[in-house]
PDB file of C-alpha atoms in Angstrom:
ATOM      1  CA  MET A 181     122.081 -37.537   2.735  1.00 88.00           C
ATOM      2  CA  ARG A 182     118.688 -39.730   2.954  1.00 93.00           C
ATOM      3  CA  ALA A 183     120.688 -42.117  -0.059  1.00 95.00           C
ATOM      4  CA  ILE A 184     123.920 -42.107   2.312  1.00 95.00           C
ATOM      5  CA  LEU A 185     121.424 -43.169   5.475  1.00 94.00           C
ATOM      6  CA  ALA A 186     119.722 -45.761   3.177  1.00 95.00           C
ATOM      7  CA  PHE A 187     123.226 -48.089   2.145  1.00 95.00           C
ATOM      8  CA  LEU A 188     124.145 -47.480   5.527  1.00 95.00           C
ATOM      9  CA  TYR A 189     121.070 -49.574   6.389  1.00 95.00           C
ATOM     10  CA  TYR A 190     121.142 -51.941   3.909  1.00 93.00           C
ATOM     11  CA  LEU A 191     125.193 -52.575   4.613  1.00 93.00           C
ATOM     12  CA  THR A 192     124.609 -52.134   8.631  1.00 94.00           C
ATOM     13  CA  VAL A 193     121.560 -55.264   7.820  1.00 91.00           C
ATOM     14  CA  PHE A 194     124.323 -57.505   5.880  1.00 87.00           C
ATOM     15  CA  VAL A 195     127.503 -57.334   7.891  1.00 86.00           C
ATOM     16  CA  GLY A 196     125.489 -57.034  10.807  1.00 83.00           C
ATOM     17  CA  MET A 197     123.684 -60.518   9.613  1.00 80.00           C
ATOM     18  CA  MET A 198     127.236 -61.612   8.077  1.00 79.00           C
ATOM     19  CA  ILE A 199     129.495 -61.354  10.920  1.00 82.00           C
ATOM     20  CA  ILE A 200     126.793 -62.554  14.135  1.00 80.00           C
ATOM     21  CA  GLY A 201     124.032 -64.478  12.265  1.00 77.00           C
ATOM     22  CA  ILE A 202     126.079 -67.137   9.338  1.00 79.00           C
ATOM     23  CA  GLU A 203     128.035 -68.143  12.975  1.00 82.00           C
ATOM     24  CA  TYR A 204     124.386 -67.975  15.089  1.00 85.00           C
ATOM     25  CA  MET A 205     122.718 -70.762  12.122  1.00 82.00           C
ATOM     26  CA  ALA A 206     125.419 -72.921  12.030  1.00 82.00           C
ATOM     27  CA  TYR A 207     125.085 -73.041  16.034  1.00 85.00           C
ATOM     28  CA  CYS A 208     121.707 -73.965  15.765  1.00 85.00           C
ATOM     29  CA  GLY A 209     122.239 -76.392  13.336  1.00 81.00           C
ATOM     30  CA  LEU A 210     124.588 -78.078  14.873  1.00 83.00           C
ATOM     31  CA  ARG A 211     122.193 -78.362  17.449  1.00 83.00           C
ATOM     32  CA  GLY A 212     120.083 -80.090  15.192  1.00 82.00           C
ATOM     33  CA  HIS A 213     117.694 -76.853  15.506  1.00 83.00           C
ATOM     34  CA  TRP A 214     117.877 -75.106  12.546  1.00 80.00           C
ATOM     35  CA  GLU A 215     114.835 -73.914  12.870  1.00 82.00           C
ATOM     36  CA  TYR A 216     115.733 -71.618  15.203  1.00 83.00           C
ATOM     37  CA  GLY A 217     118.594 -69.618  12.925  1.00 83.00           C
ATOM     38  CA  THR A 218     116.131 -66.416  12.375  1.00 85.00           C
ATOM     39  CA  ASN A 219     116.349 -65.874  16.466  1.00 86.00           C
ATOM     40  CA  VAL A 220     119.480 -63.620  15.942  1.00 87.00           C
ATOM     41  CA  CYS A 221     117.712 -61.228  13.828  1.00 88.00           C
ATOM     42  CA  HIS A 222     114.941 -61.044  16.358  1.00 89.00           C
ATOM     43  CA  PHE A 223     118.002 -59.881  18.429  1.00 89.00           C
ATOM     44  CA  HIS A 224     120.149 -57.976  15.257  1.00 91.00           C
ATOM     45  CA  PHE A 225     117.238 -55.281  14.353  1.00 94.00           C
ATOM     46  CA  LYS A 226     115.692 -55.560  18.151  1.00 93.00           C
ATOM     47  CA  TYR A 227     118.413 -54.031  19.614  1.00 93.00           C
ATOM     48  CA  ILE A 228     121.014 -53.484  16.993  1.00 93.00           C
ATOM     49  CA  VAL A 229     119.732 -52.156  13.882  1.00 95.00           C
ATOM     50  CA  PHE A 230     116.119 -50.185  14.739  1.00 97.00           C
ATOM     51  CA  LYS A 231     118.149 -48.553  17.673  1.00 96.00           C
ATOM     52  CA  LEU A 232     120.883 -47.741  15.327  1.00 96.00           C
ATOM     53  CA  PHE A 233     119.064 -45.831  13.163  1.00 97.00           C
ATOM     54  CA  ARG A 234     115.819 -44.308  15.279  1.00 97.00           C
ATOM     55  CA  LEU A 235     112.843 -46.528  13.762  1.00 97.00           C
ATOM     56  CA  LYS A 236     110.509 -47.462  17.191  1.00 97.00           C
ATOM     57  CA  VAL A 237     107.725 -49.676  16.206  1.00 97.00           C
ATOM     58  CA  SER A 238     104.058 -50.493  18.033  1.00 97.00           C
ATOM     59  CA  VAL A 239     102.192 -53.313  17.817  1.00 98.00           C
ATOM     60  CA  GLU A 240      98.839 -53.077  18.551  1.00 98.00           C
ATOM     61  CA  GLY A 241      97.285 -56.579  18.892  1.00 98.00           C
ATOM     62  CA  ALA A 242     100.287 -58.379  20.468  1.00 97.00           C
ATOM     63  CA  GLU A 243      98.046 -60.316  21.933  1.00 97.00           C
ATOM     64  CA  ASN A 244      97.581 -62.421  19.146  1.00 97.00           C
ATOM     65  CA  ILE A 245     100.684 -63.340  18.864  1.00 97.00           C
ATOM     66  CA  PRO A 246     100.790 -67.592  19.895  1.00 95.00           C
ATOM     67  CA  GLN A 247     102.824 -67.987  22.428  1.00 91.00           C
ATOM     68  CA  GLY A 248     105.090 -70.982  23.182  1.00 85.00           C
ATOM     69  CA  ARG A 249     103.471 -73.158  19.712  1.00 87.00           C
ATOM     70  CA  ASN A 250     105.136 -72.728  16.006  1.00 90.00           C
ATOM     71  CA  GLY A 251     104.265 -73.693  12.943  1.00 94.00           C
ATOM     72  CA  TYR A 252     101.823 -71.525  11.489  1.00 97.00           C
ATOM     73  CA  VAL A 253     101.714 -69.071   8.532  1.00 98.00           C
ATOM     74  CA  MET A 254     102.080 -65.223   8.774  1.00 98.00           C
ATOM     75  CA  ILE A 255     100.314 -63.104   5.705  1.00 98.00           C
ATOM     76  CA  ALA A 256     101.094 -59.160   5.000  1.00 98.00           C
ATOM     77  CA  ASN A 257     100.628 -56.540   3.425  1.00 98.00           C
ATOM     78  CA  HIS A 258     104.381 -55.503   1.655  1.00 97.00           C
ATOM     79  CA  GLN A 259     105.599 -51.946   0.803  1.00 97.00           C
ATOM     80  CA  SER A 260     109.100 -52.414   1.374  1.00 97.00           C
ATOM     81  CA  PHE A 261     112.667 -54.430   2.106  1.00 95.00           C
ATOM     82  CA  MET A 262     112.386 -53.428   6.020  1.00 97.00           C
ATOM     83  CA  ASP A 263     109.005 -55.719   5.544  1.00 97.00           C
ATOM     84  CA  THR A 264     111.218 -58.234   6.783  1.00 95.00           C
ATOM     85  CA  ASN A 265     113.135 -57.057   9.723  1.00 96.00           C
ATOM     86  CA  VAL A 266     109.642 -55.321  11.374  1.00 97.00           C
ATOM     87  CA  ILE A 267     108.336 -59.310  11.275  1.00 97.00           C
ATOM     88  CA  TRP A 268     111.796 -61.046  13.174  1.00 95.00           C
ATOM     89  CA  HIS A 269     111.456 -57.828  15.271  1.00 95.00           C
ATOM     90  CA  SER A 270     108.112 -57.409  16.082  1.00 96.00           C
ATOM     91  CA  ILE A 271     106.206 -60.637  15.312  1.00 95.00           C
ATOM     92  CA  ALA A 272     107.952 -63.987  15.649  1.00 91.00           C
ATOM     93  CA  ARG A 273     111.691 -65.865  14.123  1.00 90.00           C
ATOM     94  CA  ALA A 274     110.037 -66.913  10.775  1.00 93.00           C
ATOM     95  CA  ALA A 275     110.978 -68.096   7.496  1.00 93.00           C
ATOM     96  CA  PHE A 276     109.842 -66.745   4.324  1.00 94.00           C
ATOM     97  CA  LEU A 277     108.337 -67.714   1.424  1.00 93.00           C
ATOM     98  CA  ALA A 278     110.585 -66.263  -1.335  1.00 87.00           C
ATOM     99  CA  LYS A 279     111.034 -65.109  -5.159  1.00 87.00           C
ATOM    100  CA  ALA A 280     114.159 -67.746  -6.479  1.00 89.00           C
ATOM    101  CA  SER A 281     115.767 -65.416  -8.242  1.00 87.00           C
ATOM    102  CA  LEU A 282     117.643 -64.678  -3.936  1.00 83.00           C
ATOM    103  CA  TRP A 283     119.252 -68.228  -4.561  1.00 87.00           C
ATOM    104  CA  HIS A 284     120.700 -67.088  -6.961  1.00 85.00           C
ATOM    105  CA  PHE A 285     123.861 -65.798  -4.488  1.00 78.00           C
ATOM    106  CA  PRO A 286     126.012 -68.600  -3.187  1.00 74.00           C
ATOM    107  CA  VAL A 287     126.004 -67.353   0.519  1.00 75.00           C
ATOM    108  CA  PHE A 288     122.393 -66.422   0.232  1.00 77.00           C
ATOM    109  CA  HIS A 289     121.806 -69.343  -0.712  1.00 80.00           C
ATOM    110  CA  TRP A 290     123.613 -71.839   1.607  1.00 81.00           C
ATOM    111  CA  VAL A 291     121.269 -69.072   4.558  1.00 80.00           C
ATOM    112  CA  MET A 292     117.547 -69.489   3.355  1.00 84.00           C
ATOM    113  CA  ASN A 293     117.860 -72.848   2.820  1.00 84.00           C
ATOM    114  CA  HIS A 294     119.015 -73.857   6.330  1.00 82.00           C
ATOM    115  CA  ILE A 295     116.714 -70.856   8.150  1.00 85.00           C
ATOM    116  CA  GLY A 296     113.621 -72.295   6.106  1.00 89.00           C
ATOM    117  CA  CYS A 297     113.042 -70.398   3.326  1.00 91.00           C
ATOM    118  CA  ILE A 298     111.010 -71.259   0.461  1.00 93.00           C
ATOM    119  CA  PRO A 299     111.522 -70.769  -3.817  1.00 92.00           C
ATOM    120  CA  VAL A 300     109.070 -69.237  -5.724  1.00 92.00           C
ATOM    121  CA  TYR A 301     109.730 -69.683  -9.022  1.00 89.00           C
ATOM    122  CA  LYS A 302     108.040 -67.358 -11.723  1.00 85.00           C
ATOM    123  CA  THR A 303     107.002 -70.365 -13.961  1.00 85.00           C
ATOM    124  CA  PRO A 304     103.734 -72.285 -12.702  1.00 83.00           C
ATOM    125  CA  ARG A 305     104.378 -75.441 -13.030  1.00 86.00           C
ATOM    126  CA  LYS A 306     108.487 -74.886 -11.136  1.00 88.00           C
ATOM    127  CA  ASN A 307     106.562 -74.065  -7.915  1.00 88.00           C
ATOM    128  CA  ALA A 308     104.751 -78.278  -7.613  1.00 88.00           C
ATOM    129  CA  GLY A 309     104.566 -79.937  -4.704  1.00 90.00           C
ATOM    130  CA  MET A 310     105.074 -76.151  -2.688  1.00 93.00           C
ATOM    131  CA  GLY A 311     102.605 -76.719  -0.703  1.00 93.00           C
ATOM    132  CA  GLU A 312     104.056 -80.572   0.939  1.00 95.00           C
ATOM    133  CA  VAL A 313     107.625 -78.353   1.462  1.00 94.00           C
ATOM    134  CA  LEU A 314     105.592 -75.744   3.240  1.00 95.00           C
ATOM    135  CA  ARG A 315     103.825 -78.441   5.505  1.00 95.00           C
ATOM    136  CA  SER A 316     107.591 -80.023   6.060  1.00 94.00           C
ATOM    137  CA  ARG A 317     108.231 -76.898   7.263  1.00 93.00           C
ATOM    138  CA  LEU A 318     105.536 -76.114   9.271  1.00 95.00           C
ATOM    139  CA  ALA A 319     106.279 -79.560  10.698  1.00 94.00           C
ATOM    140  CA  GLN A 320     109.446 -79.149  11.820  1.00 91.00           C
ATOM    141  CA  GLY A 321     108.670 -75.835  13.280  1.00 90.00           C
ATOM    142  CA  TYR A 322     109.729 -73.164  11.605  1.00 91.00           C
ATOM    143  CA  ASN A 323     107.098 -70.166  11.401  1.00 94.00           C
ATOM    144  CA  ILE A 324     106.000 -68.786   7.719  1.00 96.00           C
ATOM    145  CA  ALA A 325     105.948 -65.471   6.389  1.00 97.00           C
ATOM    146  CA  VAL A 326     103.905 -64.411   3.118  1.00 97.00           C
ATOM    147  CA  PHE A 327     103.394 -61.639   1.665  1.00 97.00           C
ATOM    148  CA  PRO A 328     100.552 -62.487  -1.260  1.00 97.00           C
ATOM    149  CA  GLU A 329     100.961 -59.795  -3.402  1.00 96.00           C
ATOM    150  CA  GLY A 330     103.786 -60.920  -4.727  1.00 91.00           C
ATOM    151  CA  HIS A 331     105.933 -58.156  -5.071  1.00 91.00           C
ATOM    152  CA  ARG A 332     106.444 -54.290  -2.908  1.00 95.00           C
ATOM    153  CA  THR A 333     103.666 -51.690  -3.882  1.00 95.00           C
ATOM    154  CA  GLU A 334     104.821 -48.557  -4.741  1.00 92.00           C
ATOM    155  CA  ASP A 335     102.341 -46.223  -3.362  1.00 92.00           C
ATOM    156  CA  GLY A 336     101.408 -47.478  -0.510  1.00 91.00           C
ATOM    157  CA  HIS A 337      98.031 -49.291  -1.574  1.00 95.00           C
ATOM    158  CA  MET A 338      97.396 -52.691  -1.701  1.00 97.00           C
ATOM    159  CA  LEU A 339      97.830 -54.759  -4.353  1.00 96.00           C
ATOM    160  CA  LYS A 340      95.350 -57.572  -5.046  1.00 97.00           C
ATOM    161  CA  PHE A 341      96.701 -60.979  -3.317  1.00 98.00           C
ATOM    162  CA  GLN A 342      97.274 -63.653  -5.676  1.00 95.00           C
ATOM    163  CA  ASN A 343      96.110 -67.404  -5.181  1.00 95.00           C
ATOM    164  CA  GLY A 344      99.384 -69.551  -3.933  1.00 94.00           C
ATOM    165  CA  ILE A 345      98.726 -69.518  -0.404  1.00 96.00           C
ATOM    166  CA  PHE A 346      95.213 -69.477  -0.435  1.00 97.00           C
ATOM    167  CA  ARG A 347      94.929 -72.467  -2.470  1.00 96.00           C
ATOM    168  CA  MET A 348      98.383 -74.695  -0.359  1.00 96.00           C
ATOM    169  CA  ALA A 349      96.170 -73.306   2.852  1.00 97.00           C
ATOM    170  CA  LYS A 350      92.963 -75.279   1.729  1.00 97.00           C
ATOM    171  CA  GLU A 351      95.241 -78.504   1.134  1.00 96.00           C
ATOM    172  CA  GLN A 352      96.905 -78.121   3.831  1.00 96.00           C
ATOM    173  CA  HIS A 353      95.483 -77.373   6.645  1.00 96.00           C
ATOM    174  CA  PHE A 354      97.105 -73.710   8.854  1.00 97.00           C
ATOM    175  CA  ASP A 355      96.798 -72.058  10.547  1.00 97.00           C
ATOM    176  CA  ILE A 356      96.902 -68.247   9.778  1.00 98.00           C
ATOM    177  CA  LEU A 357      98.144 -65.538  11.370  1.00 98.00           C
ATOM    178  CA  PRO A 358      97.181 -61.745   9.274  1.00 98.00           C
ATOM    179  CA  ILE A 359      99.394 -58.965   9.531  1.00 98.00           C
ATOM    180  CA  THR A 360      99.042 -55.292   8.926  1.00 98.00           C
ATOM    181  CA  LEU A 361     102.468 -53.498   8.590  1.00 98.00           C
ATOM    182  CA  VAL A 362     101.968 -49.494   8.403  1.00 97.00           C
ATOM    183  CA  ASN A 363     104.054 -46.749   6.962  1.00 94.00           C
ATOM    184  CA  THR A 364     107.352 -49.377   6.514  1.00 97.00           C
ATOM    185  CA  GLY A 365     107.206 -47.578   2.600  1.00 96.00           C
ATOM    186  CA  GLU A 366     107.445 -44.383   4.123  1.00 95.00           C
ATOM    187  CA  HIS A 367     110.996 -45.179   6.034  1.00 97.00           C
ATOM    188  CA  LEU A 368     112.482 -47.159   3.349  1.00 96.00           C
ATOM    189  CA  PRO A 369     110.463 -46.789  -0.516  1.00 95.00           C
ATOM    190  CA  LYS A 370     110.726 -49.115  -3.008  1.00 92.00           C
ATOM    191  CA  VAL A 371     110.328 -46.091  -5.562  1.00 90.00           C
ATOM    192  CA  LYS A 372     114.183 -43.836  -4.330  1.00 91.00           C
ATOM    193  CA  TRP A 373     116.569 -44.420  -2.577  1.00 93.00           C
ATOM    194  CA  ALA A 374     116.196 -43.316   0.367  1.00 96.00           C
ATOM    195  CA  PHE A 375     115.801 -43.537   4.378  1.00 96.00           C
ATOM    196  CA  TYR A 376     113.444 -41.769   7.340  1.00 96.00           C
ATOM    197  CA  PRO A 377     114.232 -42.698  11.125  1.00 96.00           C
ATOM    198  CA  GLY A 378     110.451 -42.272  12.932  1.00 96.00           C
ATOM    199  CA  GLU A 379     107.734 -45.283  13.970  1.00 97.00           C
ATOM    200  CA  ILE A 380     106.255 -47.646  12.379  1.00 97.00           C
ATOM    201  CA  LYS A 381     103.332 -49.693  12.956  1.00 98.00           C
ATOM    202  CA  VAL A 382     101.760 -53.206  13.159  1.00 98.00           C
ATOM    203  CA  VAL A 383      98.961 -54.250  13.434  1.00 98.00           C
ATOM    204  CA  VAL A 384      98.113 -58.370  14.531  1.00 98.00           C
ATOM    205  CA  HIS A 385      94.910 -59.939  13.856  1.00 98.00           C
ATOM    206  CA  PRO A 386      93.667 -62.435  15.503  1.00 98.00           C
ATOM    207  CA  LEU A 387      94.961 -65.919  14.284  1.00 98.00           C
ATOM    208  CA  VAL A 388      92.414 -67.852  11.246  1.00 98.00           C
ATOM    209  CA  LYS A 389      92.510 -70.836  12.516  1.00 97.00           C
ATOM    210  CA  ALA A 390      92.258 -73.941  10.007  1.00 97.00           C
ATOM    211  CA  GLU A 391      88.904 -74.691  11.224  1.00 97.00           C
ATOM    212  CA  ASP A 392      87.823 -71.676  10.650  1.00 96.00           C
ATOM    213  CA  TYR A 393      87.863 -71.156   6.735  1.00 97.00           C
ATOM    214  CA  ALA A 394      87.849 -75.196   6.266  1.00 96.00           C
ATOM    215  CA  ASP A 395      83.849 -74.387   4.257  1.00 95.00           C
ATOM    216  CA  LYS A 396      85.410 -71.272   2.727  1.00 96.00           C
ATOM    217  CA  PRO A 397      86.130 -71.000  -0.997  1.00 97.00           C
ATOM    218  CA  MET A 398      89.818 -70.359  -2.246  1.00 97.00           C
ATOM    219  CA  ALA A 399      88.983 -66.777  -2.895  1.00 98.00           C
ATOM    220  CA  GLU A 400      86.580 -65.535  -0.158  1.00 98.00           C
ATOM    221  CA  LEU A 401      88.814 -66.540   2.510  1.00 98.00           C
ATOM    222  CA  ARG A 402      92.153 -64.998  -0.121  1.00 98.00           C
ATOM    223  CA  ASP A 403      89.703 -61.745  -0.698  1.00 98.00           C
ATOM    224  CA  GLU A 404      89.024 -61.614   3.398  1.00 98.00           C
ATOM    225  CA  MET A 405      92.309 -61.458   4.204  1.00 98.00           C
ATOM    226  CA  HIS A 406      93.380 -58.786   1.871  1.00 98.00           C
ATOM    227  CA  ASP A 407      90.581 -56.832   2.907  1.00 97.00           C
ATOM    228  CA  LEU A 408      91.182 -57.447   6.712  1.00 98.00           C
ATOM    229  CA  ILE A 409      94.789 -56.589   6.502  1.00 98.00           C
ATOM    230  CA  GLU A 410      94.004 -53.727   4.455  1.00 98.00           C
ATOM    231  CA  SER A 411      91.516 -52.072   6.396  1.00 97.00           C
ATOM    232  CA  ALA A 412      94.121 -50.816   9.466  1.00 97.00           C
ATOM    233  CA  LEU A 413      96.030 -48.892   6.637  1.00 97.00           C
ATOM    234  CA  PRO A 414      95.271 -45.528   7.272  1.00 95.00           C
ATOM    235  CA  TYR A 415      94.346 -44.885   3.534  1.00 94.00           C
ATOM    236  CA  LYS A 416      91.787 -47.553   3.945  1.00 93.00           C
ATOM    237  CA  GLN A 417      90.090 -45.869   7.172  1.00 93.00           C
ATOM    238  CA  ALA A 418      89.978 -42.610   5.889  1.00 91.00           C
ATOM    239  CA  GLU A 419      88.136 -44.209   2.749  1.00 89.00           C
ATOM    240  CA  LEU A 420      85.451 -46.181   5.490  1.00 82.00           C
ATOM    241  CA  ALA A 421      85.680 -42.998   7.598  1.00 86.00           C
ATOM    242  CA  ALA A 422      84.385 -41.189   4.296  1.00 86.00           C
ATOM    243  CA  ASN A 423      81.889 -42.977   3.869  1.00 82.00           C
ATOM    244  CA  ALA A 424      80.582 -43.456   7.519  1.00 79.00           C
ATOM    245  CA  ALA A 425      80.156 -39.948   7.115  1.00 80.00           C
ATOM    246  CA  ASN A 426      78.360 -39.249   4.112  1.00 81.00           C
ATOM    247  CA  SER A 427      76.168 -42.364   4.952  1.00 75.00           C
ATOM    248  CA  LYS A 428      75.140 -39.804   7.888  1.00 76.00           C
ATOM    249  CA  GLU A 429      74.001 -37.439   5.930  1.00 75.00           C
ATOM    250  CA  ALA A 430      72.123 -39.167   3.397  1.00 65.00           C
TER     251      ALA A 430
END
C-alpha cells in the first residue's frame, strides 16, 4: 500500500504540473515574466497535492521569509524528492540548482529552463561561469534554492556541504536564507518506494545578508550554514541536549 501511495504521489505531482503547470508558465512567458512561473507550484502543492495526501506543514520562523522582494538564495538540507515541493508550498517561488541529467528529458528540459533552474554538471569545468548565470537569475527576480549536500541523505543525518554555492556567494555577494526541512525523508524516503502521510516541520532561519559574511572565508561560511541548518534537526537537538546534561553532571 505504501508503494502504491508513493506511485500516486509522484503521478499526481507530474500530471498536475503537466496539466496546469506548463500552461501557466507559458502564460507568464507571454507576459514577459517567466520568473513568476513557479507561482503555480505553490497553488498545486498547497491546495491540491498536500491536502490530497494528508500532509500538514508547520513553519517556524515564518517572519524570516523576505516579504515584497525576490532575488535571494535559499539553502536547505536534502532528505527527499519532497523537499522542493515543501519549499514551493511554504517558503517562496523558486528555481533550483539541479543535476544536469534532468535536462535530458525534452519537456522537462523546457520547464527547467523557463522556470530559471540552473544545471550542475559532474565535470567541474562544465560548471564554469555558473556564478554569473546565478547572478543574472537573481537580478531577473528569480529566487534560487540549493541543496549543498549534493544528494539526498539516506538516514536523515546531514552530509557535508559542498563548496560550490558558498564559493559563488563570496564571488557574487547575494543574500542567503537558511532553511531546515524536518522529516521529509520519513514521508517520502530515498531508500524505499513508500509514502507516509503526516506532519512536516520547516524552520526558517534569519536571512544572512551579503555584508554579514563579507569578511568570512568561504569554508567558515559553509560550515556555519551547515551547523545552523543541522541545529534544528531532531537528532542534533537530542545530541546537544545530552551534551548539556552531561556537562551539568560533570
